[in-house]
């Protein structure tokens, strides 16, 4: 379960690096999960669902960009509003499609694991590392690409400059609004993609509130990873490992309340944040609207 958190966190990281705090990740993931499922259900093709989910996420990112960059609404308020809206809207969409009383949730044929030739047959590590859905590999590759983009390219320097000191960046001729809009829309695309992973690669169905706080955890992991894509990858793996541990403990019949087992992944990430996260702050202009004249 590390993949949806990783993908959402990578998108949020780019957004925050440009100075936009997007607290609407949870709601965007839910909308992406719902629309991705509905499109895949109608057209019998999961890739159509993925594209639709990303499109929906991108539109929500555009809305967040308008509120935060153009209208200069408080980013905490706008992000929370979008998250609440996404939760309600996804549930509304789902039950509008399936109006009859459901005895069980409808399902689709989602993504099957991809076996990498030769590597997937290596004893022990082959099934662990080289037999996953294509979106799992997408998340890992994306982390590497974004790491290079942010720290090794001119575009990355501009993004980080806008996040640290937008006034100075503007003085140097960098279009602050364009950079921020691009990053927040990318964050929306990734949140939609992360949501589609849940409905098309993990559950193969849509269940209201199925993200179960993973959007919020993605934001926390951006902080844990110190706004570094490769560290975010590591933080996501910590969460995924804790989630796997929860399932193992439940499978062996441990006499512990189910609710406590469900808390384990979140508790472990919070504990890790407390123990190893350095006192490194985020981008200096994070969450602060920029006005050219003021």
CSV table of C-alpha atoms in Angstrom, one decimal:
chain,number,residue,atom,x,y,z
A,1,UNK,CA,0.0,0.0,0.0
A,2,UNK,CA,3.0,2.3,-0.3
A,3,UNK,CA,2.3,3.2,-3.9
A,4,UNK,CA,-0.7,5.5,-3.6
A,5,UNK,CA,0.9,7.4,-0.8
A,6,UNK,CA,4.2,7.6,-2.7
A,7,UNK,CA,2.5,9.0,-5.8
A,8,UNK,CA,0.3,11.4,-4.0
A,9,UNK,CA,3.3,12.6,-1.8
A,10,UNK,CA,5.5,13.1,-4.9
A,11,UNK,CA,2.8,15.4,-6.4
A,12,UNK,CA,2.4,17.2,-3.1
A,13,UNK,CA,6.1,17.6,-2.8
A,14,UNK,CA,6.4,19.5,-6.1
A,15,UNK,CA,3.4,21.7,-5.2
A,16,UNK,CA,5.0,22.5,-1.8
A,17,UNK,CA,8.4,23.1,-3.3
A,18,UNK,CA,6.8,25.9,-5.3
A,19,UNK,CA,5.2,27.4,-2.2
A,20,UNK,CA,1.6,26.0,-2.5
A,21,UNK,CA,0.3,24.0,0.5
A,22,UNK,CA,-2.4,21.7,-0.9
A,23,UNK,CA,-4.4,20.1,1.9
A,24,UNK,CA,-6.9,18.8,-0.6
A,25,UNK,CA,-4.9,15.6,-1.4
A,26,UNK,CA,-7.3,13.3,0.4
A,27,UNK,CA,-10.4,14.6,-1.4
A,28,UNK,CA,-8.6,14.6,-4.7
A,29,UNK,CA,-7.6,11.0,-4.3
A,30,UNK,CA,-11.2,10.1,-3.5
A,31,UNK,CA,-12.5,11.8,-6.7
A,32,UNK,CA,-9.8,10.2,-8.7
A,33,UNK,CA,-10.6,6.8,-7.3
A,34,UNK,CA,-14.3,7.2,-8.0
A,35,UNK,CA,-14.1,8.6,-11.5
A,36,UNK,CA,-11.4,6.2,-12.4
A,37,UNK,CA,-13.5,3.3,-11.3
A,38,UNK,CA,-16.7,4.6,-13.0
A,39,UNK,CA,-14.9,5.1,-16.4
A,40,UNK,CA,-13.2,1.7,-16.2
A,41,UNK,CA,-16.6,0.1,-15.2
A,42,UNK,CA,-18.3,1.6,-18.3
A,43,UNK,CA,-15.6,1.1,-20.8
A,44,UNK,CA,-14.0,-2.1,-19.5
A,45,UNK,CA,-10.6,-0.6,-19.7
A,46,UNK,CA,-8.6,0.3,-16.6
A,47,UNK,CA,-6.2,2.6,-18.5
A,48,UNK,CA,-9.2,4.8,-19.5
A,49,UNK,CA,-10.0,5.0,-15.8
A,50,UNK,CA,-6.5,6.1,-15.0
A,51,UNK,CA,-6.6,8.8,-17.6
A,52,UNK,CA,-10.0,10.0,-16.3
A,53,UNK,CA,-8.8,10.0,-12.7
A,54,UNK,CA,-5.7,12.0,-13.6
A,55,UNK,CA,-7.9,14.5,-15.6
A,56,UNK,CA,-10.2,14.9,-12.7
A,57,UNK,CA,-7.3,15.4,-10.3
A,58,UNK,CA,-5.7,17.9,-12.6
A,59,UNK,CA,-9.0,20.0,-12.7
A,60,UNK,CA,-9.1,20.0,-8.9
A,61,UNK,CA,-5.5,21.1,-8.9
A,62,UNK,CA,-6.4,23.9,-11.3
A,63,UNK,CA,-9.2,24.9,-8.9
A,64,UNK,CA,-6.9,24.9,-6.0
A,65,UNK,CA,-4.4,26.9,-8.0
A,66,UNK,CA,-7.1,29.5,-8.8
A,67,UNK,CA,-8.1,29.8,-5.2
A,68,UNK,CA,-4.5,30.0,-3.9
A,69,UNK,CA,-2.7,31.9,-6.6
A,70,UNK,CA,-5.2,34.1,-8.4
A,71,UNK,CA,-7.9,34.7,-5.6
A,72,UNK,CA,-5.2,34.4,-2.9
A,73,UNK,CA,-7.5,32.5,-0.5
A,74,UNK,CA,-6.0,31.2,2.6
A,75,UNK,CA,-4.4,27.9,1.5
A,76,UNK,CA,-5.3,26.0,4.6
A,77,UNK,CA,-9.0,26.9,4.2
A,78,UNK,CA,-9.1,26.2,0.5
A,79,UNK,CA,-7.3,22.9,0.8
A,80,UNK,CA,-9.5,21.6,3.6
A,81,UNK,CA,-12.6,22.8,1.7
A,82,UNK,CA,-11.5,20.8,-1.4
A,83,UNK,CA,-10.8,17.7,0.7
A,84,UNK,CA,-14.3,17.8,2.3
A,85,UNK,CA,-15.8,18.5,-1.1
A,86,UNK,CA,-13.9,15.6,-2.7
A,87,UNK,CA,-15.2,13.2,0.0
A,88,UNK,CA,-18.8,14.2,-0.5
A,89,UNK,CA,-18.7,14.5,-4.3
A,90,UNK,CA,-17.1,11.1,-4.8
A,91,UNK,CA,-19.8,9.4,-2.7
A,92,UNK,CA,-22.5,11.4,-4.5
A,93,UNK,CA,-21.1,10.3,-7.9
A,94,UNK,CA,-20.9,6.7,-6.9
A,95,UNK,CA,-24.5,6.4,-5.6
A,96,UNK,CA,-25.8,8.5,-8.5
A,97,UNK,CA,-24.4,5.8,-10.8
A,98,UNK,CA,-25.6,2.8,-8.8
A,99,UNK,CA,-29.0,4.0,-7.6
A,100,UNK,CA,-30.3,0.6,-6.7
A,101,UNK,CA,-29.7,-0.7,-3.2
A,102,UNK,CA,-26.3,-2.4,-3.3
A,103,UNK,CA,-25.9,-5.8,-1.7
A,104,UNK,CA,-22.2,-5.7,-2.6
A,105,UNK,CA,-20.0,-3.2,-4.3
A,106,UNK,CA,-19.5,-3.6,-8.1
A,107,UNK,CA,-16.1,-4.5,-9.3
A,108,UNK,CA,-13.9,-4.1,-12.4
A,109,UNK,CA,-11.1,-6.0,-13.9
A,110,UNK,CA,-8.2,-3.9,-12.8
A,111,UNK,CA,-4.4,-4.1,-13.3
A,112,UNK,CA,-2.7,-7.5,-13.0
A,113,UNK,CA,0.8,-7.8,-11.6
A,114,UNK,CA,3.5,-7.5,-14.2
A,115,UNK,CA,6.3,-10.1,-14.0
A,116,UNK,CA,9.6,-8.7,-15.2
A,117,UNK,CA,11.3,-11.5,-17.3
A,118,UNK,CA,14.1,-13.4,-15.5
A,119,UNK,CA,14.2,-11.0,-12.5
A,120,UNK,CA,10.7,-12.1,-11.3
A,121,UNK,CA,11.9,-15.7,-11.0
A,122,UNK,CA,14.8,-15.0,-8.7
A,123,UNK,CA,14.2,-17.0,-5.5
A,124,UNK,CA,12.8,-15.0,-2.5
A,125,UNK,CA,13.4,-11.4,-3.8
A,126,UNK,CA,11.9,-12.0,-7.3
A,127,UNK,CA,8.3,-12.1,-6.1
A,128,UNK,CA,8.9,-9.2,-3.7
A,129,UNK,CA,10.6,-6.8,-6.0
A,130,UNK,CA,9.6,-7.7,-9.6
A,131,UNK,CA,6.0,-8.9,-9.6
A,132,UNK,CA,3.9,-5.7,-9.1
A,133,UNK,CA,1.3,-3.7,-11.0
A,134,UNK,CA,2.7,-1.2,-13.5
A,135,UNK,CA,1.7,1.7,-11.3
A,136,UNK,CA,4.1,0.5,-8.6
A,137,UNK,CA,7.0,0.8,-10.9
A,138,UNK,CA,5.6,4.1,-12.1
A,139,UNK,CA,5.9,5.5,-8.6
A,140,UNK,CA,9.5,4.4,-8.2
A,141,UNK,CA,10.6,5.8,-11.5
A,142,UNK,CA,8.7,9.0,-10.8
A,143,UNK,CA,10.6,9.5,-7.6
A,144,UNK,CA,13.9,9.3,-9.4
A,145,UNK,CA,12.8,11.6,-12.2
A,146,UNK,CA,11.5,14.2,-9.8
A,147,UNK,CA,14.7,14.1,-7.7
A,148,UNK,CA,16.7,14.9,-10.8
A,149,UNK,CA,14.2,17.5,-11.9
A,150,UNK,CA,14.3,19.4,-8.6
A,151,UNK,CA,18.0,19.3,-7.8
A,152,UNK,CA,19.8,18.9,-11.1
A,153,UNK,CA,17.9,21.0,-13.6
A,154,UNK,CA,17.2,24.7,-14.3
A,155,UNK,CA,13.5,24.0,-14.0
A,156,UNK,CA,14.0,22.6,-10.5
A,157,UNK,CA,16.0,25.6,-9.5
A,158,UNK,CA,13.2,27.9,-10.6
A,159,UNK,CA,10.6,25.9,-8.7
A,160,UNK,CA,12.6,25.9,-5.5
A,161,UNK,CA,13.4,29.6,-5.9
A,162,UNK,CA,9.7,30.4,-6.2
A,163,UNK,CA,9.0,28.4,-3.1
A,164,UNK,CA,11.8,30.1,-1.1
A,165,UNK,CA,11.6,33.7,-2.3
A,166,UNK,CA,9.0,34.4,-4.9
A,167,UNK,CA,9.8,38.2,-4.9
A,168,UNK,CA,13.4,37.6,-5.7
A,169,UNK,CA,12.5,35.0,-8.3
A,170,UNK,CA,10.1,37.4,-9.9
A,171,UNK,CA,12.8,40.1,-10.0
A,172,UNK,CA,15.0,37.6,-12.0
A,173,UNK,CA,12.2,37.2,-14.6
A,174,UNK,CA,10.7,33.9,-13.4
A,175,UNK,CA,7.0,33.7,-13.8
A,176,UNK,CA,5.9,32.9,-10.3
A,177,UNK,CA,2.2,32.2,-11.1
A,178,UNK,CA,3.1,30.0,-14.1
A,179,UNK,CA,5.5,27.9,-12.0
A,180,UNK,CA,3.0,27.6,-9.1
A,181,UNK,CA,0.1,26.7,-11.4
A,182,UNK,CA,2.1,24.1,-13.2
A,183,UNK,CA,3.2,22.5,-9.9
A,184,UNK,CA,-0.3,22.5,-8.2
A,185,UNK,CA,-1.9,21.0,-11.4
A,186,UNK,CA,0.8,18.3,-11.4
A,187,UNK,CA,0.1,17.6,-7.8
A,188,UNK,CA,-3.6,17.2,-8.7
A,189,UNK,CA,-2.7,14.8,-11.5
A,190,UNK,CA,-0.7,12.7,-9.1
A,191,UNK,CA,-3.4,12.6,-6.4
A,192,UNK,CA,-5.9,11.5,-9.1
A,193,UNK,CA,-3.4,8.8,-10.2
A,194,UNK,CA,-2.9,7.7,-6.6
A,195,UNK,CA,-6.7,7.4,-6.1
A,196,UNK,CA,-7.0,5.3,-9.3
A,197,UNK,CA,-4.4,2.9,-7.9
A,198,UNK,CA,-6.7,2.1,-5.0
A,199,UNK,CA,-9.8,1.5,-7.1
A,200,UNK,CA,-8.2,-0.2,-10.1
A,201,UNK,CA,-5.1,-2.0,-8.8
A,202,UNK,CA,-5.8,-2.7,-5.2
A,203,UNK,CA,-9.5,-3.1,-4.4
A,204,UNK,CA,-10.8,-3.3,-8.0
A,205,UNK,CA,-13.8,-1.4,-6.8
A,206,UNK,CA,-14.8,1.9,-5.3
A,207,UNK,CA,-15.8,2.2,-1.6
A,208,UNK,CA,-16.7,5.6,-0.2
A,209,UNK,CA,-13.9,7.0,2.0
A,210,UNK,CA,-11.6,4.2,0.7
A,211,UNK,CA,-8.5,6.4,1.0
A,212,UNK,CA,-8.7,6.0,4.8
A,213,UNK,CA,-6.5,9.0,5.5
A,214,UNK,CA,-3.8,8.1,3.0
A,215,UNK,CA,-4.0,11.6,1.5
A,216,UNK,CA,-3.2,13.1,4.9
A,217,UNK,CA,-0.4,10.6,5.4
A,218,UNK,CA,1.1,11.6,2.0
A,219,UNK,CA,1.3,15.2,3.3
A,220,UNK,CA,3.0,14.0,6.5
A,221,UNK,CA,5.5,11.9,4.5
A,222,UNK,CA,6.5,15.0,2.4
A,223,UNK,CA,7.6,16.5,5.7
A,224,UNK,CA,9.2,13.2,6.8
A,225,UNK,CA,11.1,13.1,3.5
A,226,UNK,CA,12.3,16.7,4.0
A,227,UNK,CA,10.9,17.7,0.5
A,228,UNK,CA,13.3,15.2,-1.2
A,229,UNK,CA,11.6,12.7,-3.6
A,230,UNK,CA,14.0,9.9,-2.7
A,231,UNK,CA,13.5,10.3,1.0
A,232,UNK,CA,9.8,10.5,0.3
A,233,UNK,CA,10.1,7.1,-1.4
A,234,UNK,CA,11.8,5.7,1.8
A,235,UNK,CA,9.0,7.2,4.0
A,236,UNK,CA,6.3,5.6,1.8
A,237,UNK,CA,8.1,2.2,2.1
A,238,UNK,CA,8.0,2.6,5.9
A,239,UNK,CA,4.3,3.1,5.8
A,240,UNK,CA,3.8,0.2,3.3
A,241,UNK,CA,5.9,-2.1,5.5
A,242,UNK,CA,3.8,-1.2,8.6
A,243,UNK,CA,0.6,-1.8,6.7
A,244,UNK,CA,1.9,-5.3,5.6
A,245,UNK,CA,2.8,-6.0,9.3
A,246,UNK,CA,-0.7,-5.1,10.2
A,247,UNK,CA,-2.1,-7.7,7.7
A,248,UNK,CA,0.4,-10.3,8.9
A,249,UNK,CA,-0.6,-9.8,12.6
A,250,UNK,CA,-4.3,-10.1,11.7
A,251,UNK,CA,-3.6,-13.3,9.6
A,252,UNK,CA,-1.9,-15.1,12.5
A,253,UNK,CA,-5.0,-14.4,14.7
A,254,UNK,CA,-3.3,-12.1,17.3
A,255,UNK,CA,-5.8,-11.3,20.0
A,256,UNK,CA,-5.7,-7.6,19.5
A,257,UNK,CA,-8.6,-5.3,18.5
A,258,UNK,CA,-8.8,-4.7,14.8
A,259,UNK,CA,-8.9,-1.0,15.3
A,260,UNK,CA,-5.5,-1.1,17.0
A,261,UNK,CA,-4.0,-3.0,14.2
A,262,UNK,CA,-5.3,-0.4,11.7
A,263,UNK,CA,-3.6,2.3,13.7
A,264,UNK,CA,-0.1,0.6,13.4
A,265,UNK,CA,1.0,2.1,10.1
A,266,UNK,CA,0.0,5.6,11.1
A,267,UNK,CA,1.6,5.3,14.6
A,268,UNK,CA,4.8,4.1,13.1
A,269,UNK,CA,5.1,7.0,10.7
A,270,UNK,CA,4.3,9.5,13.5
A,271,UNK,CA,6.9,7.9,15.7
A,272,UNK,CA,9.4,8.0,12.8
A,273,UNK,CA,8.6,11.7,12.3
A,274,UNK,CA,9.3,12.3,16.0
A,275,UNK,CA,12.5,10.3,16.1
A,276,UNK,CA,14.4,11.0,12.9
A,277,UNK,CA,12.9,14.0,11.1
A,278,UNK,CA,15.4,16.8,11.3
A,279,UNK,CA,14.5,20.3,12.2
A,280,UNK,CA,14.5,21.3,8.6
A,281,UNK,CA,11.7,23.6,7.7
A,282,UNK,CA,9.8,23.6,4.4
A,283,UNK,CA,10.2,26.2,1.7
A,284,UNK,CA,10.2,29.7,3.3
A,285,UNK,CA,7.2,30.9,1.2
A,286,UNK,CA,5.1,27.8,1.7
A,287,UNK,CA,1.5,28.7,2.1
A,288,UNK,CA,2.1,32.4,1.6
A,289,UNK,CA,0.3,34.0,-1.4
A,290,UNK,CA,2.4,36.2,-3.6
A,291,UNK,CA,1.4,39.6,-4.9
A,292,UNK,CA,3.7,41.3,-7.3
A,293,UNK,CA,3.0,44.7,-5.9
A,294,UNK,CA,3.2,43.8,-2.3
